[in-house]
CSV table of C-alpha atoms in Angstrom, one decimal:
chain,number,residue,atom,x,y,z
C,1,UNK,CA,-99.6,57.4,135.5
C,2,UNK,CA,-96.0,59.2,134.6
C,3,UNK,CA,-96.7,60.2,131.4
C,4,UNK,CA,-98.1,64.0,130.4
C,5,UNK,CA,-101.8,63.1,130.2
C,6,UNK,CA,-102.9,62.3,133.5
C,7,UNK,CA,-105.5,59.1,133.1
C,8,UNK,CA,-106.0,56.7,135.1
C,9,UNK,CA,-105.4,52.6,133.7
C,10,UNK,CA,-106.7,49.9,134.9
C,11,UNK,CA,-104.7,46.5,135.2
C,12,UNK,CA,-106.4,43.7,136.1
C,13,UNK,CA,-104.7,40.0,137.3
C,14,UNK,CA,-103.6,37.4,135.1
C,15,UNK,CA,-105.6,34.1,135.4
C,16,UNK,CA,-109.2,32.9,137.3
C,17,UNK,CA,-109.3,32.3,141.0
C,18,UNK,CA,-112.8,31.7,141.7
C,19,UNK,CA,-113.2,28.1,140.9
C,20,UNK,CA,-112.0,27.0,144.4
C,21,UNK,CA,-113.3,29.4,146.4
C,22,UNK,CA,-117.1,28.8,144.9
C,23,UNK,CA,-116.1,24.9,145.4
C,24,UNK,CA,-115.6,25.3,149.2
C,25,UNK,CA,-118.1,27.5,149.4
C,26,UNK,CA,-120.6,25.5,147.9
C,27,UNK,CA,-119.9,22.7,149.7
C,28,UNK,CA,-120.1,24.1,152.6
C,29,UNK,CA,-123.7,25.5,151.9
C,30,UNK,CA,-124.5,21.7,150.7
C,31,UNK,CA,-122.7,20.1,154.1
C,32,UNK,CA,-125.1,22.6,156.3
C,33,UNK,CA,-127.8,21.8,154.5
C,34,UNK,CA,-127.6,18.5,154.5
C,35,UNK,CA,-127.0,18.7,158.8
C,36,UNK,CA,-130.4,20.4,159.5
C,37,UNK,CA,-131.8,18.1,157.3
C,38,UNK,CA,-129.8,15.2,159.3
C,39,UNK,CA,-130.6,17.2,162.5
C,40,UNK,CA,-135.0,16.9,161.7
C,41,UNK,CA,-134.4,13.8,160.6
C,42,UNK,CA,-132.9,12.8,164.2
C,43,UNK,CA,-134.9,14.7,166.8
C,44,UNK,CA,-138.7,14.7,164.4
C,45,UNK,CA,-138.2,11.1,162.9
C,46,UNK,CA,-136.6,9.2,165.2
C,47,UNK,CA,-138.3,6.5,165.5
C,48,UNK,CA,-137.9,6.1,161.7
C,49,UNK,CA,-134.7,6.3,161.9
C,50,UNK,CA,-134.1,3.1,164.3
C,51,UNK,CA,-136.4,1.2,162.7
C,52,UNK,CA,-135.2,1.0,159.4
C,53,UNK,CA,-132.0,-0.6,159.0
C,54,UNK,CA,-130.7,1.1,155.2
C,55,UNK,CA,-131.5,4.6,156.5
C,56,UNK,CA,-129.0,5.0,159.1
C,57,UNK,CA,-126.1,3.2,156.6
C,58,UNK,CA,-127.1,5.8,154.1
C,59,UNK,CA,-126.7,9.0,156.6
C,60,UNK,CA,-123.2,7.1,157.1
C,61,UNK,CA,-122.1,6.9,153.3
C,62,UNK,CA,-123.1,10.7,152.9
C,63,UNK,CA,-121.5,11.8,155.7
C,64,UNK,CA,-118.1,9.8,154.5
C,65,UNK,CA,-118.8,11.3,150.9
C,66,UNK,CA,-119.2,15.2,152.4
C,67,UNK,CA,-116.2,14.6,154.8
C,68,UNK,CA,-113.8,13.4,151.9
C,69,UNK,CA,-115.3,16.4,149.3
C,70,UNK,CA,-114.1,18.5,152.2
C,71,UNK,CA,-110.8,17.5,152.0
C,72,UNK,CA,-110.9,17.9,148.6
C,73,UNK,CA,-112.5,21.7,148.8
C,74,UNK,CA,-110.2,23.0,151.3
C,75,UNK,CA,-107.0,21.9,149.6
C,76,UNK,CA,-108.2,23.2,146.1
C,77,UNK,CA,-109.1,26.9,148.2
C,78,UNK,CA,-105.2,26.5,150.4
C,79,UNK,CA,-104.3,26.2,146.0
C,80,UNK,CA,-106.1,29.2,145.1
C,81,UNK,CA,-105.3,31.2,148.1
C,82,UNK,CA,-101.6,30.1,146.8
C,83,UNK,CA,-102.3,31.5,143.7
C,84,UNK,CA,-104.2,35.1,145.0
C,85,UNK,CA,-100.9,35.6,147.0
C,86,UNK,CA,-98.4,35.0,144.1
C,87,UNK,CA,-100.8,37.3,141.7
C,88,UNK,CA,-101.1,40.3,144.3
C,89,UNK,CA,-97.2,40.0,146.2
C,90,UNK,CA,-95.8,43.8,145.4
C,91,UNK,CA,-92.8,42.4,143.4
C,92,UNK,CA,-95.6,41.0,140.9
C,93,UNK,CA,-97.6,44.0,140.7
C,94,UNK,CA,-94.9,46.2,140.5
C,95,UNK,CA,-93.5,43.9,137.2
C,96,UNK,CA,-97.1,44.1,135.3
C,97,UNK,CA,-97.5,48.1,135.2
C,98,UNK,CA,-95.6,49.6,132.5
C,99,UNK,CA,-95.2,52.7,134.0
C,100,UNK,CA,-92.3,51.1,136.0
C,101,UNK,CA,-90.4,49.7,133.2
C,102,UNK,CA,-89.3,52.9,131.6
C,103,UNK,CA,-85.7,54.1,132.5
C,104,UNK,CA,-84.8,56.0,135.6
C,105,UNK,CA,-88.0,55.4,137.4
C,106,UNK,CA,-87.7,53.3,140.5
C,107,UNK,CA,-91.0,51.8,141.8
C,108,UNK,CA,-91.2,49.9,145.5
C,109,UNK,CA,-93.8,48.2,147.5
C,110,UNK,CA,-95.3,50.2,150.1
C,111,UNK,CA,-97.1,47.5,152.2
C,112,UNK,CA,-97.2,43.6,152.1
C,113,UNK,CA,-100.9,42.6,151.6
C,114,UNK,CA,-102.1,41.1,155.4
C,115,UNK,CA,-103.3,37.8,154.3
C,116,UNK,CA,-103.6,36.1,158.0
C,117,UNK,CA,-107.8,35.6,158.4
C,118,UNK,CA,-107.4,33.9,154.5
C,119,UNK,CA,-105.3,31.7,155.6
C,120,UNK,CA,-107.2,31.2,158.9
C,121,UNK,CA,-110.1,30.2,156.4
C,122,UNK,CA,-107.5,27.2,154.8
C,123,UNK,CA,-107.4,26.1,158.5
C,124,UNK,CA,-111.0,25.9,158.8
């Protein structure tokens, strides 16, 4: 802060980007869940398993049905990592504190934000 009194504000980032992460997330709680459940199910029950004819169709639609919400999860979390990086790039920052906009004062970036193991977790 500029001005004569010295406080500190606080700005805080325009819009919500939790949804997606807490989507992929939470899928991918469900989806290991569900594979040491599939995993007893193999190596304990196995003989249950051949035996009964619906079971092993079933494992197959839930599989299909975690493998397409997935998809679905990591392209909404590539969306909201999107969005993170637009919200925190310097220029943007730099246009939402009013302690810039006043004239003769000349505000500039220091750093780009490193964003490379995010997007290494849109890969995943």
């Amino acid at each position: 802060n500029c001005e004569d009194e010295s406080e500190a504000r606080t700005l805080y980032l325009v819009g919500d980007f939790s949804a997606p992460a807490e989507f992929f997330v939470t899928l991918g709680v469900f989806s290991f869940l569900y594979s040491m459940a599939a995993l007893v199910l193999y190596l304990r029950f196995h003989s249950l398993y051949t035996e009964n004819t619906k079971l092993p169709f079933t494992d197959f639609c839930v599989t299909v049905c975690f493998a397409f919400f997935w998809l679905v999860a990591a392209a909404a979390w590539g969306k909201g990592l999107s969005d993170v990086k637009a919200a925190t790039r310097p220029s943007t920052l730099i246009a939402a504190m009013g302690v810039c906009q006043g004239d003769g004062v000349v505000c500039n970036a220091g750093t780009t934000p490193a964003m490379g193991l995010a997007n290494i977790s849109v890969v995943r």
